[in-house]
Amino acid sequence: MSVIDLSKQVALGIDIGGTNTKFGLVNHRGEIIVKGSISTDQYETAEVFVDALYETIKPLIDKHCDGKIMEGIGVGAPNANYYTGTIEHAPNLPWKGVIPFADLMTAKFGSPCKMTNDANAAALGEMMYGAARGMKDFIMITLGTGVGSGIVSGGNLIYGHDGFAGELGHTIVKPGGRKHWSTGSEGSLEAYASATGIAITAKKMRAEFPDSMLNSYPEDAINSKTVYECAEKGDAVAIEVFRYTGQKLGEALANFVMFSSPQAILLFGGVIKAGDFILKPAKLHMERNLLPIFRNKVKLVFSELDEADAAILGASALVWEK
Amino acid sequence: MSVIDLSKQVALGIDIGGTNTKFGLVNHRGEIIVKGSISTDQYETAEVFVDALYETIKPLIDKHCDGKIMEGIGVGAPNANYYTGTIEHAPNLPWKGVIPFADLMTAKFGSPCKMTNDANAAALGEMMYGAARGMKDFIMITLGTGVGSGIVSGGNLIYGHDGFAGELGHTIVKPGGRKHWSTGSEGSLEAYASATGIAITAKKMRAEFPDSMLNSYPEDAINSKTVYECAEKGDAVAIEVFRYTGQKLGEALANFVMFSSPQAILLFGGVIKAGDFILKPAKLHMERNLLPIFRNKVKLVFSELDEADAAILGASALVWEK
């Protein structure tokens, strides 16, 4: 039997976004040894992008990981397929079609590469390093420009038969409701609870209430940050924007709880800066829509991970996943 | 190494309903060797009920299982907790509070006993003997007096942190919609897609359309069976009752697909006798509400198990579950 010295193992975590790609070398305790980023959208093909990643990261590996074992590479990316290691028709990335991304990475770096979407990676990161340590059943909801999700059940991420499970942002919370600007679906959670959705709600509501402080901003300055500023100053309309958002979120969360009965739901992303303005109504409407058997059991908490590092940590957690 | 002769293994499957309890001795191929039933609601305590089960079943075991190995007992029951083997506050059973049912069974029969709710048991039965053989990701929806569900992900039933996951009948499909006669929730799937819900829809719709054939029945004869008879004869209102039901079901199914990305959804129970009247609109509205990445991937099929035996087979499948 050989004893593995975990302190010598390192994973490369990569988070691919539409504009920038962040990466970091992470140890088993979730400490980022070194990190950096490169542009995503200036590379016309995935091949040249992988070349650029290698040119940037290889010197860092050589410098910082002397005597350590590179266990593998974990990548979080939109529309990434866990089973096949491909990125499939990602609308926000410059590379079209089905990209065999994990194979490209392995060929270049000489290490095994696992992939999943960014929200699933974030859920793994929470389970390994964050607020979900020790939990076997929880749901991670990322509330940013869009709404993503990662679902852990019985200690495993739910990938579904095709690797694309957990698109909770696109579940319908209000049939026939607000049309989504990109998918065209009507009344999805993302249409209300994303930063984009909150801006839409705020613009509608301020038009109805000329006295609202929200009317002192130009149209393009209305976002979840400015709504929060107004809510903090006591503007009733801004507070109502978040209350309405929280209600829609809470109604959706109740449905998720009755699906997989998690012990906690973790909220993550820019929108949670609204704090109790959104958390309290979300909790209220979640509980209200639950069967009694589920009530007062599910913790609704904010992520503990630093937002800047969470995506890298989550991607690296793919490497340690059993 | 000892070789196990599967042909000699037998499981006892028990399905506890509010009125009657069915049981059967089942072999590994899903063949029921002998079956029977006793009343549920005439026994005031679970203890005397277990005694009565034993008095009924023990002679059958002695007679039919000579030389065979009783592998164990599987029980499907409302509000059964898989982790603890208890039945907890089941509204439709005569025994109140938390009943340590699996322990009572093991003490009496001398065999290990596993429990889960009836819909989860049905899903296991489908995976072992029915339309879901070989599938690792599917959802079973039972459409009867109520709407139940069992969710299989990565080859395992989703139980959740407390054993109560998979209450999809109680997810909300129309916020602020029809009030549920028992839970009080507003707009749950069960309020529309159960046999009870269909009867409510039919009574409302026939009141609006005096010409409908549905008006030839007395109030208490309006149920999913009579609505089906009228639909078969071409009554437009009866057809609309099922179309509306199918729409609500399909909208709910889309949300479930975006949660766990199953390869199939299996429908089971009395309501599916309505066939295409309900299946076609369900399929249409499921597809319509799915993200493109999920479209035209999910099979929507009827159960292959004989309804009379499915509950027994499903319960027995708990015994074989790894």
XYZ file of N, CA, C and O in Angstrom, chain A residues 60-128:
276
model
N 3.800 28.849 -14.675
C 3.346 28.942 -13.285
C 3.419 27.580 -12.604
O 3.781 27.476 -11.430
N 3.048 26.539 -13.352
C 3.146 25.181 -12.812
C 4.610 24.873 -12.501
O 4.934 24.387 -11.410
N 5.478 25.182 -13.471
C 6.907 24.893 -13.283
C 7.461 25.629 -12.062
O 8.246 25.087 -11.297
N 7.011 26.862 -11.877
C 7.556 27.688 -10.806
C 7.011 27.308 -9.426
O 7.747 27.242 -8.444
N 5.674 27.079 -9.381
C 5.011 26.948 -8.075
C 4.765 25.510 -7.635
O 4.431 25.271 -6.483
N 4.878 24.568 -8.566
C 4.480 23.203 -8.217
C 5.653 22.238 -8.247
O 5.473 21.040 -8.449
N 6.821 22.760 -8.006
C 8.009 21.915 -7.997
C 7.866 20.855 -6.897
O 7.582 21.181 -5.745
N 8.039 19.610 -7.289
C 7.946 18.527 -6.306
C 6.531 18.127 -5.969
O 6.294 17.255 -5.148
N 5.560 18.782 -6.595
C 4.152 18.441 -6.329
C 3.591 17.639 -7.499
O 4.126 17.678 -8.615
N 2.503 16.938 -7.204
C 1.883 16.120 -8.241
C 0.660 16.843 -8.811
O -0.271 17.186 -8.068
N 0.684 17.096 -10.105
C -0.492 17.683 -10.764
C -1.532 16.569 -10.938
O -1.410 15.719 -11.804
N -2.546 16.610 -10.075
C -3.540 15.539 -10.074
C -4.434 15.575 -11.308
O -4.904 14.541 -11.790
N -4.713 16.785 -11.769
C -5.589 16.876 -12.924
C -6.130 18.288 -13.096
O -5.784 19.199 -12.343
N -6.985 18.428 -14.109
C -7.550 19.728 -14.460
C -9.066 19.649 -14.338
O -9.687 18.677 -14.795
N -9.662 20.636 -13.697
C -11.112 20.743 -13.638
C -11.549 22.024 -14.326
O -10.960 23.078 -14.091
N -12.544 21.939 -15.185
C -12.994 23.104 -15.940
C -14.489 23.329 -15.743
O -15.294 22.404 -15.924
N -14.832 24.531 -15.354
C -16.235 24.940 -15.345
C -16.480 25.824 -16.558
O -15.733 26.767 -16.790
N -17.495 25.485 -17.339
C -17.765 26.259 -18.555
C -19.248 26.147 -18.889
O -19.884 25.146 -18.573
N -19.788 27.189 -19.540
C -21.197 27.094 -19.939
C -21.408 25.938 -20.914
O -20.566 25.674 -21.771
N -22.525 25.225 -20.745
C -22.895 24.099 -21.621
C -21.832 23.003 -21.685
O -21.707 22.308 -22.691
N -21.058 22.873 -20.613
C -20.076 21.789 -20.571
C -20.773 20.482 -20.202
O -21.618 20.453 -19.318
N -20.407 19.424 -20.896
C -21.002 18.110 -20.659
C -20.036 17.259 -19.833
O -18.940 16.928 -20.278
N -20.477 16.913 -18.639
C -19.647 16.147 -17.703
C -19.234 14.794 -18.285
O -18.110 14.342 -18.103
N -20.159 14.154 -18.990
C -19.902 12.795 -19.473
C -18.915 12.759 -20.633
O -18.087 11.869 -20.740
N -19.039 13.724 -21.539
C -18.251 13.667 -22.765
C -17.058 14.630 -22.748
O -16.193 14.555 -23.627
N -17.021 15.543 -21.773
C -15.939 16.524 -21.744
C -16.003 17.518 -22.890
O -14.994 18.085 -23.287
N -17.191 17.712 -23.411
C -17.359 18.650 -24.532
C -18.099 19.919 -24.075
O -18.833 19.898 -23.091
N -17.865 20.991 -24.804
C -18.684 22.199 -24.662
C -19.617 22.213 -25.864
O -19.164 22.151 -27.007
N -20.923 22.247 -25.600
C -21.885 22.045 -26.690
C -22.730 23.290 -26.934
O -23.542 23.673 -26.117
N -22.534 23.890 -28.083
C -23.374 24.995 -28.546
C -23.565 26.070 -27.479
O -24.689 26.469 -27.176
N -22.467 26.514 -26.867
C -22.585 27.528 -25.815
C -22.832 28.894 -26.444
O -21.986 29.408 -27.168
N -24.001 29.496 -26.165
C -24.340 30.742 -26.854
C -23.397 31.893 -26.520
O -23.212 32.795 -27.334
N -22.786 31.872 -25.317
C -21.956 33.014 -24.912
C -20.464 32.833 -25.175
O -19.661 33.651 -24.760
N -20.089 31.747 -25.828
C -18.668 31.539 -26.133
C -18.428 31.733 -27.628
O -19.321 31.512 -28.442
N -17.194 32.120 -28.002
C -16.926 32.404 -29.423
C -16.848 31.135 -30.290
O -16.911 31.243 -31.510
N -16.711 29.942 -29.666
C -16.491 28.714 -30.437
C -17.799 27.978 -30.621
O -18.461 27.599 -29.656
N -18.177 27.729 -31.851
C -19.497 27.175 -32.152
C -19.449 25.648 -32.235
O -18.392 25.044 -32.377
N -20.604 25.032 -32.164
C -20.707 23.584 -32.315
C -20.309 22.847 -31.054
O -20.402 23.381 -29.948
N -19.864 21.605 -31.247
C -19.479 20.750 -30.118
C -17.952 20.685 -30.046
O -17.293 20.192 -30.967
N -17.395 21.206 -28.963
C -15.937 21.310 -28.820
C -15.426 20.215 -27.869
O -15.856 20.174 -26.708
N -14.510 19.363 -28.323
C -13.971 18.326 -27.418
C -12.931 18.929 -26.479
O -11.738 18.615 -26.556
N -13.395 19.795 -25.594
C -12.490 20.649 -24.841
C -11.568 19.870 -23.897
O -10.367 20.151 -23.809
N -12.142 18.881 -23.181
C -11.326 18.124 -22.220
C -10.197 17.393 -22.955
O -9.060 17.343 -22.471
N -10.490 16.843 -24.123
C -9.449 16.160 -24.912
C -8.345 17.129 -25.347
O -7.158 16.803 -25.294
N -8.756 18.324 -25.769
C -7.767 19.334 -26.164
C -6.849 19.677 -24.993
O -5.624 19.796 -25.137
N -7.449 19.820 -23.813
C -6.667 20.165 -22.622
C -5.696 19.053 -22.243
O -4.530 19.305 -21.934
N -6.214 17.820 -22.260
C -5.374 16.678 -21.889
C -4.212 16.516 -22.875
O -3.069 16.272 -22.472
N -4.491 16.692 -24.155
C -3.446 16.576 -25.171
C -2.351 17.619 -24.943
O -1.165 17.356 -25.088
N -2.764 18.811 -24.557
C -1.802 19.907 -24.378
C -1.065 19.821 -23.042
O 0.159 19.978 -22.975
N -1.831 19.596 -21.968
C -1.233 19.653 -20.623
C -0.711 18.290 -20.143
O 0.026 18.218 -19.167
N -1.171 17.209 -20.791
C -0.736 15.883 -20.345
C -1.338 15.457 -19.013
O -0.787 14.603 -18.327
N -2.474 16.057 -18.638
C -3.166 15.679 -17.398
C -4.626 15.378 -17.709
O -5.197 15.973 -18.620
N -5.242 14.485 -16.919
C -6.674 14.246 -17.118
C -7.474 15.518 -16.863
O -7.102 16.331 -16.018
N -8.574 15.678 -17.600
C -9.389 16.895 -17.489
C -10.864 16.531 -17.354
O -11.391 15.749 -18.150
N -11.514 17.071 -16.323
C -12.951 16.879 -16.142
C -13.657 18.228 -16.277
O -13.114 19.265 -15.891
N -14.889 18.174 -16.795
C -15.624 19.419 -17.025
C -17.046 19.333 -16.497
O -17.638 18.262 -16.473
N -17.579 20.461 -16.130
C -19.021 20.569 -15.912
C -19.392 22.038 -16.042
O -18.528 22.870 -16.271
N -20.698 22.320 -15.942
C -21.036 23.737 -16.080
C -20.636 24.496 -14.815
O -20.344 23.905 -13.772
N -20.600 25.811 -14.916
C -20.058 26.629 -13.835
C -20.839 26.494 -12.529
O -20.240 26.477 -11.449
N -22.167 26.355 -12.622
C -22.949 26.261 -11.382
C -22.723 24.917 -10.696
O -22.665 24.839 -9.466
N -22.584 23.839 -11.475
C -22.257 22.548 -10.876
C -20.890 22.611 -10.200
O -20.706 22.074 -9.105
N -19.952 23.252 -10.864
C -18.619 23.401 -10.278
C -18.707 24.178 -8.965
O -18.089 23.802 -7.961
N -19.509 25.226 -8.956
C -19.662 26.018 -7.726
C -20.224 25.148 -6.601
O -19.787 25.255 -5.444
N -21.181 24.273 -6.936
C -21.758 23.386 -5.915
C -20.690 22.448 -5.354
O -20.608 22.226 -4.144
N -19.849 21.906 -6.222
C -18.755 21.049 -5.760
C -17.802 21.818 -4.850
O -17.335 21.297 -3.839
N -17.528 23.052 -5.241
C -16.656 23.893 -4.430
C -17.239 24.116 -3.034
O -16.529 24.026 -2.027
N -18.535 24.369 -2.964
C -19.190 24.558 -1.662
C -19.120 23.286 -0.824
O -18.963 23.327 0.393
N -19.266 22.140 -1.495
C -19.267 20.870 -0.769
C -17.872 20.568 -0.235
O -17.701 20.019 0.841
N -16.874 20.932 -1.016
C -15.507 20.602 -0.615
C -14.893 21.650 0.320
O -14.194 21.306 1.261
